[in-house]
Coordinates of C-alpha atoms in Angstrom, one line a residue:
X62 CA 21.5 47.8 -11.7
X63 CA 18.7 46.9 -13.9
X64 CA 15.3 47.8 -12.3
X65 CA 13.3 45.1 -11.2
X66 CA 10.7 44.5 -13.5
X67 CA 7.4 44.3 -12.9
X68 CA 3.8 43.9 -14.1
X69 CA 2.1 47.0 -14.5
X70 CA -2.1 47.4 -15.8
X71 CA -3.4 50.7 -16.6
X72 CA -7.1 51.4 -15.9
X73 CA -9.1 54.6 -16.7
X74 CA -9.5 57.4 -14.0
X75 CA -13.1 56.8 -14.9
X76 CA -13.8 53.2 -13.1
X77 CA -13.1 55.2 -9.6
X78 CA -16.8 56.7 -9.8
X79 CA -17.6 59.4 -6.7
X80 CA -16.5 59.2 -3.3
X81 CA -13.2 60.2 -1.9
X82 CA -11.6 57.6 -3.6
X83 CA -12.4 59.6 -7.3
X84 CA -10.9 62.2 -9.5
X85 CA -12.6 65.1 -10.5
X86 CA -14.9 65.9 -13.2
X87 CA -12.7 68.1 -15.3
X88 CA -9.5 66.1 -14.8
X89 CA -11.1 62.7 -16.0
X90 CA -12.1 64.9 -19.1
X91 CA -8.8 66.3 -19.0
X92 CA -7.2 63.0 -19.6
X93 CA -10.0 61.0 -21.8
X94 CA -8.8 62.5 -24.9
X95 CA -11.9 63.3 -26.7
X96 CA -14.3 66.4 -27.1
X97 CA -14.3 67.8 -24.0
X98 CA -10.5 68.0 -23.6
X99 CA -10.0 70.2 -26.8
X100 CA -12.7 72.1 -24.9
X101 CA -10.8 72.1 -21.5
X102 CA -7.0 73.1 -23.1
X103 CA -8.8 75.6 -25.5
X104 CA -10.4 77.4 -22.9
X105 CA -8.7 76.9 -20.0
X106 CA -5.1 76.2 -20.6
X107 CA -1.9 77.5 -23.4
X108 CA -3.1 74.3 -25.0
X109 CA -3.1 70.8 -25.5
X110 CA -0.1 69.8 -23.7
X111 CA 0.3 66.3 -25.9
X112 CA 0.6 68.5 -29.0
X113 CA 4.0 69.0 -30.7
X114 CA 2.8 71.8 -32.5
X115 CA 1.9 73.0 -28.9
X116 CA 5.4 72.3 -27.4
X117 CA 7.3 74.3 -30.1
X118 CA 5.4 77.6 -30.0
X119 CA 5.6 77.7 -25.9
X120 CA 9.6 76.8 -26.0
X121 CA 10.1 79.4 -29.1
X122 CA 7.6 82.0 -26.5
X123 CA 10.0 80.7 -23.8
X124 CA 13.5 81.3 -25.7
X125 CA 12.3 84.5 -26.7
X126 CA 11.1 86.3 -23.5
X127 CA 13.5 87.8 -21.2
X128 CA 13.9 85.9 -17.6
X129 CA 16.3 87.1 -15.7
X130 CA 18.3 83.9 -16.3
X131 CA 22.0 84.7 -14.4
X132 CA 20.0 85.7 -11.4
X133 CA 17.7 82.7 -11.4
X134 CA 21.4 80.4 -12.0
X135 CA 23.1 82.5 -8.8
X136 CA 19.7 81.8 -6.1
X137 CA 19.4 78.2 -7.3
X138 CA 23.1 77.4 -6.8
X139 CA 23.5 79.0 -3.4
X140 CA 20.3 77.2 -2.8
X141 CA 21.1 73.6 -3.9
X142 CA 24.7 73.6 -2.7
X143 CA 23.1 74.5 1.2
X144 CA 20.6 71.6 0.4
X145 CA 23.7 68.9 -0.8
X146 CA 22.7 68.9 -4.2
X147 CA 24.8 66.2 -6.3
X148 CA 27.5 67.5 -8.9
X149 CA 25.0 66.6 -11.5
X150 CA 22.1 68.8 -10.0
X151 CA 24.6 71.6 -10.0
X152 CA 25.4 70.9 -13.6
X153 CA 21.7 70.8 -14.7
X154 CA 21.4 74.5 -12.9
X155 CA 24.3 76.1 -15.0
X156 CA 22.1 75.4 -18.6
X157 CA 19.4 78.0 -17.2
X158 CA 22.3 80.7 -18.7
X159 CA 21.3 79.5 -22.2
X160 CA 17.7 80.6 -23.7
X161 CA 17.3 76.8 -24.7
X162 CA 17.0 76.0 -21.5
X163 CA 13.2 75.2 -19.6
X164 CA 12.1 74.3 -16.9
X165 CA 9.6 71.3 -15.6
X166 CA 8.6 71.8 -12.2
X167 CA 6.7 70.4 -10.1
X168 CA 6.0 71.1 -6.1
X169 CA 4.4 69.9 -2.9
X170 CA 4.2 71.6 0.6
X171 CA 7.3 70.3 3.0
X172 CA 4.9 67.2 4.5
X173 CA 7.7 65.4 7.0
X174 CA 9.6 62.6 5.9
X175 CA 8.3 63.9 2.1
X176 CA 5.1 63.9 2.9
X177 CA 2.4 61.1 1.6
X178 CA 3.1 59.0 -1.5
X179 CA 2.4 61.6 -4.4
X180 CA 5.2 63.6 -3.9
X181 CA 7.1 60.9 -5.6
X182 CA 5.1 60.5 -7.7
X183 CA 5.2 64.0 -8.9
X184 CA 8.7 63.9 -9.0
X185 CA 9.2 60.9 -10.9
X186 CA 7.1 62.3 -13.5
X187 CA 9.0 65.7 -13.7
X188 CA 12.2 63.7 -14.5
X189 CA 10.3 61.1 -17.1
X190 CA 8.9 64.3 -18.9
X191 CA 12.1 65.8 -19.1
X192 CA 13.9 62.9 -20.8
X193 CA 10.6 62.1 -22.9
X194 CA 10.6 66.2 -24.2
X195 CA 14.8 66.1 -24.3
X196 CA 14.1 63.2 -27.1
X197 CA 11.4 65.2 -29.0
X198 CA 13.3 68.1 -29.3
X199 CA 17.4 67.8 -28.8
X200 CA 18.2 71.5 -29.4
X201 CA 16.4 72.0 -25.8
X202 CA 17.5 71.0 -22.6
X203 CA 14.6 70.3 -20.2
X204 CA 15.7 70.4 -15.9
X205 CA 13.3 68.9 -13.7
X206 CA 12.7 71.3 -11.0
X207 CA 10.7 70.7 -7.2
X208 CA 9.4 74.1 -5.8
X209 CA 9.2 73.7 -1.9
X210 CA 5.9 74.6 -0.6
X211 CA 7.6 76.1 2.1
X212 CA 5.4 79.2 2.9
X213 CA 1.7 77.7 3.4
X214 CA 0.8 77.8 7.5
X215 CA -1.1 74.4 7.2
X216 CA 1.1 72.9 9.9
X217 CA -1.5 70.2 10.5
X218 CA -1.0 68.9 6.7
X219 CA 2.6 68.5 7.0
X220 CA 3.1 67.1 10.4
X221 CA 1.6 64.2 10.0
X222 CA 2.4 60.7 8.4
X223 CA 0.5 57.6 7.7
X224 CA 1.8 53.6 7.0
X225 CA 0.7 50.6 7.3
X226 CA 1.4 48.3 10.7
X227 CA -0.3 44.8 10.5
X228 CA -3.0 45.9 8.1
X229 CA -3.8 48.8 9.8
X230 CA -3.5 52.4 8.8
X231 CA -1.3 53.8 11.5
X232 CA -1.1 57.7 12.0
X233 CA 2.1 59.6 13.6
X234 CA 1.9 63.2 14.1
X235 CA 5.4 65.8 14.6
X236 CA 4.6 67.1 17.4
X237 CA 6.9 70.7 17.7
X238 CA 5.8 72.8 20.8
X239 CA 7.3 75.8 19.0
X240 CA 5.0 76.3 16.7
X241 CA 2.3 79.3 16.8
X242 CA -0.8 79.7 14.5
X243 CA 0.0 80.8 10.8
X244 CA 3.7 80.1 10.5
X245 CA 5.2 79.4 7.9
X246 CA 5.8 75.3 7.6
X247 CA 9.1 75.7 5.9
X248 CA 10.5 78.2 8.9
X249 CA 9.7 75.8 11.5
X250 CA 12.7 74.4 12.8
X251 CA 13.6 71.0 14.0
X252 CA 13.9 70.4 17.6
X253 CA 14.8 67.5 20.0
X254 CA 11.2 66.1 19.4
X255 CA 12.2 64.9 15.5
X256 CA 14.9 62.6 16.9
X257 CA 11.7 61.1 19.1
X258 CA 9.5 61.1 15.8
X259 CA 11.7 59.3 13.8
X260 CA 12.2 56.7 16.6
X261 CA 8.6 55.9 16.8
X262 CA 8.2 56.2 12.8
X263 CA 11.1 53.3 12.6
X264 CA 9.7 51.1 15.5
X265 CA 6.3 51.3 13.4
X266 CA 8.0 49.8 10.3
X267 CA 8.5 45.9 10.1
X268 CA 11.9 44.8 10.4
X269 CA 13.2 44.1 7.3
X270 CA 16.9 44.0 5.7
X271 CA 16.1 47.6 4.1
X272 CA 15.0 49.1 7.2
X273 CA 18.6 50.2 8.4
X274 CA 19.1 52.1 5.4
X275 CA 15.9 53.8 5.7
X276 CA 16.7 54.5 9.6
X277 CA 20.1 56.0 8.2
X278 CA 18.2 58.1 5.8
X279 CA 15.9 59.8 8.1
X280 CA 18.7 60.3 10.4
X281 CA 20.9 61.5 8.2
X282 CA 18.1 64.2 7.1
X283 CA 15.6 65.0 10.1
X284 CA 18.1 66.1 12.4
X285 CA 17.8 69.0 15.3
X286 CA 18.1 72.6 13.9
X287 CA 17.1 71.6 10.0
X288 CA 14.0 73.2 8.9
X289 CA 11.2 71.5 7.4
X290 CA 12.0 72.4 4.0
X291 CA 15.3 72.0 4.7
X292 CA 14.7 68.5 6.0
X293 CA 12.3 67.5 3.5
X294 CA 14.5 68.5 0.6
X295 CA 17.6 66.9 1.8
X296 CA 16.0 63.5 2.2
X297 CA 14.7 64.1 -1.8
X298 CA 17.8 65.5 -3.0
X299 CA 19.3 62.1 -1.3
X300 CA 16.7 60.1 -3.1
X301 CA 16.9 61.2 -6.7
X302 CA 20.8 62.6 -6.3
X303 CA 21.4 60.5 -9.8
X304 CA 18.3 62.1 -11.7
X305 CA 19.8 65.9 -11.2
X306 CA 16.6 66.7 -9.6
X307 CA 17.2 70.7 -8.9
X308 CA 15.3 72.0 -5.7
X309 CA 13.8 75.9 -5.5
X310 CA 12.8 78.1 -2.3
X311 CA 10.9 81.4 -3.0
X312 CA 10.8 81.7 0.4
X313 CA 14.2 84.3 0.3
X314 CA 14.9 87.8 0.0
X315 CA 16.5 87.4 -3.9
X316 CA 13.6 85.3 -5.2
X317 CA 10.9 87.9 -4.2
X318 CA 13.5 90.8 -4.9
X319 CA 12.7 89.3 -7.9
X320 CA 8.9 89.2 -8.0
X321 CA 8.5 93.1 -7.3
X322 CA 7.3 94.5 -9.8
X323 CA 4.4 91.3 -9.3
X324 CA 3.4 92.1 -6.3
X325 CA 3.1 95.5 -6.6
X326 CA 1.0 94.9 -9.5
X327 CA -1.3 93.0 -7.3
X328 CA -1.8 94.9 -4.5
X329 CA -1.9 98.0 -6.9
X330 CA -4.9 96.8 -9.2
X331 CA -6.7 94.8 -6.8
X332 CA -9.2 93.3 -6.7
X333 CA -8.5 93.2 -10.2
X334 CA -6.5 89.5 -10.2
X335 CA -9.5 88.2 -8.2
X336 CA -12.2 89.4 -10.6
X337 CA -9.7 87.2 -13.2
X338 CA -10.5 84.3 -11.5
X339 CA -14.3 84.7 -10.4
X340 CA -14.5 84.9 -14.5
X341 CA -12.5 82.3 -15.2
X342 CA -14.4 80.6 -12.6
X343 CA -18.2 81.4 -13.9
X344 CA -17.2 79.6 -16.8
X345 CA -15.6 76.5 -15.6
X346 CA -18.9 76.0 -14.0
X347 CA -20.8 76.7 -16.8
X348 CA -19.0 73.4 -18.8
X349 CA -20.1 71.7 -15.7
X350 CA -17.2 71.4 -13.7
X351 CA -16.5 72.4 -10.1
X352 CA -14.3 75.9 -9.1
X353 CA -11.0 74.5 -7.3
X354 CA -9.7 77.3 -5.3
X355 CA -10.9 80.5 -3.9
X356 CA -9.8 83.9 -5.2
X357 CA -9.2 86.8 -2.0
X358 CA -9.3 90.4 -3.3
X359 CA -5.8 90.6 -2.6
X360 CA -4.0 87.4 -3.2
X361 CA -1.0 87.8 -0.8
X362 CA 0.4 87.8 2.6
X363 CA 1.9 89.7 4.6
X364 CA 4.5 87.6 7.3
X365 CA 5.9 89.0 10.4
X366 CA 7.8 86.6 13.1
X367 CA 7.5 84.0 10.4
X368 CA 3.0 84.2 10.3
X369 CA 1.1 85.4 7.4
X370 CA -1.4 87.7 7.5
X371 CA -4.3 88.0 5.2
X372 CA -4.5 91.2 3.8
X373 CA -8.2 92.3 3.6
X374 CA -9.8 95.2 2.0
X375 CA -11.0 97.8 4.9
X376 CA -11.7 101.4 3.4
X377 CA -10.5 102.8 -0.4
X378 CA -6.9 103.5 0.9
X379 CA -6.7 100.9 4.0
X380 CA -6.4 97.0 4.3
X381 CA -7.0 94.9 7.8
X382 CA -4.5 92.3 8.3
X383 CA -6.0 89.2 9.5
X384 CA -6.7 87.8 11.8
X385 CA -4.6 90.4 14.3
X386 CA -7.3 93.2 12.6
X387 CA -4.5 95.9 12.1
X388 CA -5.1 98.3 10.2
X389 CA -2.5 99.5 7.3
X390 CA -2.8 101.5 4.5
X391 CA -2.2 101.1 1.1
X392 CA 0.6 103.4 0.2
X393 CA 2.3 101.6 3.4
X394 CA 1.7 98.2 1.6
X395 CA 3.6 99.5 -1.7
X396 CA 6.5 101.3 0.1
X397 CA 7.0 98.0 1.4
X398 CA 6.7 95.4 -1.5
X399 CA 9.3 98.4 -2.6
X400 CA 11.7 97.9 0.4
X401 CA 11.4 94.4 1.6
X402 CA 9.2 92.3 -1.0
X403 CA 10.4 89.1 0.9
X404 CA 7.8 90.5 3.4
X405 CA 4.9 89.5 1.0
X406 CA 3.8 85.9 0.5
X407 CA 1.7 84.6 -2.3
X408 CA -1.5 82.4 -1.8
X409 CA -2.6 79.2 -4.2
X410 CA -3.8 81.6 -6.7
X411 CA -0.8 84.1 -6.9
X412 CA 2.1 81.4 -6.1
X413 CA 2.2 79.8 -9.6
X414 CA 2.4 82.9 -11.2
X415 CA 5.2 83.9 -8.5
X416 CA 6.9 80.7 -10.5
X417 CA 6.7 81.3 -13.8
X418 CA 7.6 85.1 -13.5
X419 CA 11.2 84.1 -12.2
X420 CA 11.1 80.3 -13.7
X421 CA 10.9 79.7 -17.8
X422 CA 8.3 76.6 -16.9
X423 CA 7.8 74.6 -19.6
X424 CA 5.6 72.4 -18.1
X425 CA 4.1 72.0 -14.4
X426 CA 3.3 68.2 -13.7
X427 CA 0.1 68.4 -11.4
X428 CA -1.7 66.3 -9.4
X429 CA -6.0 66.1 -10.4
X430 CA -6.9 68.8 -8.1
X431 CA -3.7 71.5 -9.3
X432 CA -5.0 70.7 -12.5
X433 CA -8.2 72.0 -11.7
X434 CA -7.2 74.8 -9.9
X435 CA -4.8 75.9 -12.6
X436 CA -7.6 75.6 -15.7
X437 CA -9.3 79.0 -13.2
X438 CA -5.6 80.8 -13.5
X439 CA -5.5 81.4 -17.3
X440 CA -6.6 85.0 -17.5
X441 CA -4.8 86.0 -14.8
X442 CA -1.4 84.7 -16.6
X443 CA -2.3 87.1 -19.1
X444 CA -3.6 89.7 -16.9
X445 CA 0.4 89.8 -15.4
X446 CA 2.3 89.3 -18.6
X447 CA 3.1 85.8 -17.7
X448 CA 3.7 82.5 -19.6
X449 CA 1.5 80.2 -18.8
X450 CA 3.0 76.5 -18.7
X451 CA 1.9 73.7 -20.3
X452 CA -0.1 71.4 -17.2
X453 CA 0.7 67.6 -17.5
X454 CA -0.6 65.5 -15.6
X455 CA 1.2 63.8 -12.8
X456 CA 1.3 59.7 -12.8
X457 CA -1.1 57.7 -10.5
X458 CA -0.3 54.6 -9.0
X459 CA -1.0 52.3 -6.8
X460 CA 1.3 49.4 -5.5
X461 CA 0.5 46.3 -4.7
X462 CA 2.2 44.1 -2.2
X463 CA 2.6 40.5 -3.0
X464 CA -0.1 39.3 -0.6
X465 CA -2.3 41.7 -2.5
X466 CA -1.5 39.8 -5.8
X467 CA -2.4 36.7 -4.3
X468 CA -5.4 37.8 -3.5
X469 CA -6.2 38.6 -7.0
X470 CA -4.2 36.1 -8.4
X471 CA -6.5 33.7 -6.5
X472 CA -9.9 35.8 -7.6
X473 CA -9.1 35.8 -10.9
X474 CA -8.7 32.2 -11.3
X475 CA -12.1 31.8 -9.2
X476 CA -13.8 33.9 -11.8
X477 CA -12.5 32.9 -14.4
X478 CA -10.8 36.1 -15.6
X479 CA -7.6 35.9 -17.0
X480 CA -7.1 39.4 -17.5
X481 CA -6.5 40.9 -13.5
X482 CA -6.8 44.6 -14.7
X483 CA -10.5 44.3 -15.0
X484 CA -10.6 42.8 -11.2
X485 CA -8.4 46.0 -10.0
X486 CA -10.8 48.1 -12.0
X487 CA -13.9 46.4 -10.5
X488 CA -12.0 46.7 -7.2
X489 CA -12.0 50.4 -7.4
X490 CA -15.4 50.8 -8.5
X491 CA -17.3 48.7 -6.3
X492 CA -15.7 46.8 -4.0
X493 CA -18.6 45.8 -2.6
X494 CA -20.2 44.7 -6.3
X495 CA -16.9 42.0 -6.5
X496 CA -17.3 41.3 -3.2
X497 CA -20.8 38.9 -4.2
X498 CA -19.9 38.3 -7.5
X499 CA -17.2 36.5 -5.8
X500 CA -19.4 35.1 -3.4
X501 CA -21.9 34.0 -6.7
X502 CA -19.2 32.0 -7.6
X503 CA -18.7 30.2 -4.5
X504 CA -22.3 29.5 -4.4
X505 CA -24.6 26.8 -6.1
X506 CA -26.6 29.3 -7.2
X507 CA -26.7 33.4 -7.4
X508 CA -28.3 35.2 -4.9
X509 CA -28.6 38.4 -7.2
X510 CA -29.6 36.2 -10.0
X511 CA -32.4 34.4 -7.4
X512 CA -33.8 37.9 -6.2
X513 CA -34.2 39.3 -10.0
X514 CA -35.7 36.5 -11.2
X515 CA -38.4 36.2 -8.5
X516 CA -38.5 40.1 -8.6
X517 CA -39.5 39.8 -12.5
X518 CA -42.2 37.0 -11.1
X519 CA -43.5 39.3 -8.8
X520 CA -44.0 42.3 -11.2
X521 CA -45.8 39.4 -14.0
X522 CA -47.7 38.2 -11.3
X523 CA -49.3 41.7 -9.6
X524 CA -49.7 42.6 -13.6
X525 CA -51.7 40.1 -14.0
X526 CA -53.6 41.1 -10.8
X527 CA -54.1 44.7 -11.5
X528 CA -55.6 43.8 -14.7
X529 CA -58.2 41.2 -13.0
X530 CA -58.8 44.1 -10.2
X531 CA -59.4 46.8 -12.6
X532 CA -61.9 45.2 -14.2
X533 CA -63.5 44.6 -10.8
X534 CA -63.0 47.7 -9.3
X535 CA -60.7 50.6 -10.9
X536 CA -60.0 52.0 -7.5
X537 CA -58.5 48.7 -5.9
X538 CA -55.3 50.0 -8.7
X539 CA -54.2 52.9 -5.8
X540 CA -54.4 50.3 -3.2
X541 CA -52.4 47.5 -5.3
X542 CA -49.8 49.9 -5.9
X543 CA -49.1 50.7 -2.1
X544 CA -49.4 46.9 -1.6
X545 CA -46.9 46.1 -4.4
X546 CA -44.5 49.0 -3.4
X547 CA -45.0 46.9 0.5
X548 CA -43.6 43.6 -1.0
X549 CA -40.8 45.0 -3.0
X550 CA -39.8 46.3 0.2
X551 CA -39.8 43.1 2.0
X552 CA -38.4 41.7 -0.3
X553 CA -35.2 44.4 -1.0
X554 CA -35.0 43.6 2.9
X555 CA -35.2 39.5 2.4
X556 CA -32.2 40.0 -0.5
X557 CA -30.2 42.2 2.2
X558 CA -30.6 39.4 4.6
X559 CA -29.1 36.4 2.3
X560 CA -26.4 38.8 1.2
X561 CA -25.8 38.8 5.0
X562 CA -26.0 35.0 5.9
X563 CA -23.5 34.5 2.6
X564 CA -21.5 36.5 4.3
X565 CA -21.3 34.8 7.1
X566 CA -20.5 31.1 4.7
X567 CA -17.4 33.7 2.7
X568 CA -15.4 35.1 5.4
X569 CA -12.5 34.1 4.0
X570 CA -13.0 35.8 0.7
X571 CA -14.3 38.9 2.3
X572 CA -11.4 39.1 4.6
X573 CA -9.1 38.8 2.4
X574 CA -10.9 41.6 -0.2
X575 CA -11.1 44.0 2.8
X576 CA -7.1 43.7 3.7
X577 CA -6.9 44.6 0.1
X578 CA -8.8 47.8 0.7
X579 CA -6.5 49.0 3.7
X580 CA -3.2 48.7 1.2
X581 CA -4.9 50.3 -1.8
X582 CA -7.8 52.4 -0.9
X583 CA -6.9 53.0 3.3
X584 CA -10.0 55.0 5.3
X585 CA -11.3 55.0 1.6
X586 CA -9.0 57.1 -0.1
X587 CA -6.0 56.2 -2.4
X588 CA -2.7 54.6 -1.1
X589 CA -0.9 57.7 -3.0
X590 CA -3.1 60.0 -0.9
X591 CA -2.4 58.4 2.1
X592 CA 0.7 56.2 3.0
X593 CA 4.5 57.7 3.1
X594 CA 7.6 56.2 1.6
X595 CA 9.7 55.2 3.8
X596 CA 6.7 52.2 4.4
X597 CA 7.2 51.0 0.9
X598 CA 11.2 51.8 0.5
X599 CA 11.5 50.0 4.1
X600 CA 9.2 46.6 2.6
X601 CA 11.1 46.9 -1.2
X602 CA 14.3 48.9 -0.8
X603 CA 15.3 52.1 -2.1
X604 CA 15.9 50.3 -5.7
X605 CA 12.0 50.5 -5.9
X606 CA 12.4 54.2 -7.4
X607 CA 14.0 52.8 -10.4
X608 CA 11.2 50.5 -10.6
X609 CA 8.8 52.9 -10.9
X610 CA 11.1 55.2 -12.7
X611 CA 10.8 52.6 -15.3
X612 CA 6.9 52.0 -15.0
X613 CA 6.0 55.4 -15.8
X614 CA 8.5 56.2 -18.3
X615 CA 7.0 53.0 -20.1
X616 CA 3.2 54.0 -19.5
X617 CA 0.6 57.1 -20.1
X618 CA 0.3 59.5 -17.2
X619 CA -3.3 59.4 -18.8
X620 CA -4.5 55.9 -16.8
X621 CA -3.7 55.1 -13.3
X622 CA -1.3 52.3 -13.1
X623 CA -1.7 49.0 -10.7
X624 CA 2.3 48.5 -9.8
X625 CA 2.5 44.7 -8.7
X626 CA 5.3 45.0 -6.3

């Protein structure tokens, strides 16, 4: 079945400006394709991922590197069989036996019911990029892998999801009573509470022809006895069963055993890897960018009873496990790595290194914040002797429901703007200004223009008055400046009152744009960072994923995509 054809309108990332809906400065420059981009890719990454020469160089390096491919295939097959993977996925896994097969990796914390929309967009972007590279390099195989980040211990981040209910943001939380502080989220086992949570989610979704299918998906994957990681992976496998998506978790003995030498080097040389990150971060700050992640003296945690303890240096040969404040010697830690590497877990600095130590990663599909923090790791990749992958921005989308599109269609007619792209861009840049412009079109006169003219006339009049007063008494100049300031303050105050009066007269257009904001910028945050996919699957059906896949495959990741559903 052909995917539904939708209108997809690209807008620049730069229009989002500042605030909670904005994209970080390094990311905006990274996708801009200007002189800043070339400096960033040269100084902080393997190279420009868009360059075919760079891509070829990366493929050759990976094919010559000594990965333990046999063990990787065994790990992937075992994990994915247990997660109910499709035959296509299992066939993809077997390709890793060849040095001509590389991975297109993306990943995310194992949020309940897949978390926020960007999890889906990351996955679709990885699948699309794998297809794109296969066309460019037909002699190689490109396999999309989803990294299941279940070692993180931020329960609040993975336990909540949001959907829209009657044009209001509605947040639900899965309350698992057995969770202890600092518990690794992927290991949290779902209790009978998950059934009640599913009931609450489904009750909040509006009735539709697709809702029963969404209910089946949730009930079949998020069941008592599953972990947050296994339930997440099973839902992802079901959503992408036709795409050959491979899931991978590092939270197991076999994977960690392959990382023994990596962990030993981190512990035996600490804090050298942190020093590398600090130096790289200083270079970023010199270039005008903020450092996103902070390195620790030791970038590993110790796992005990499913909880992660920070390893902090105390004296030369001893460490303190935090927050339990237990002393452990360096020799004990090194022995433990040799005996039980699965007892160690990476922090944000070490996680990408641990991933690419084992997986022949050609490219990592990264969100805006990930692009920024991966820029801090180039020196560490070299320090550990690991191939740094190409860093490819994920596609970023805003889904426009028919009721929202209707508002923008009316706006385009009102403002004689045939291209809705410009209106969407203005909406994200400054909704208040767009509202004022719409009101101006409805008004006989423009308040903005009227006050601008008035302020100009006042300035001219005051300038003439100042010249006359200067001849009479030069000391009156300061008094005139004070009076002028008060006058313009009062005019500005009057201008705000005029706008408020206009708003009262034009509540309809204001309310419509406010409803658009709830849909596109809930809580002033981008929709993709807030809303769960089940809301849209219930509205548009599972074929929506094919529609989004087509939009992603036919449009560049270098601009934000407005997809009119």
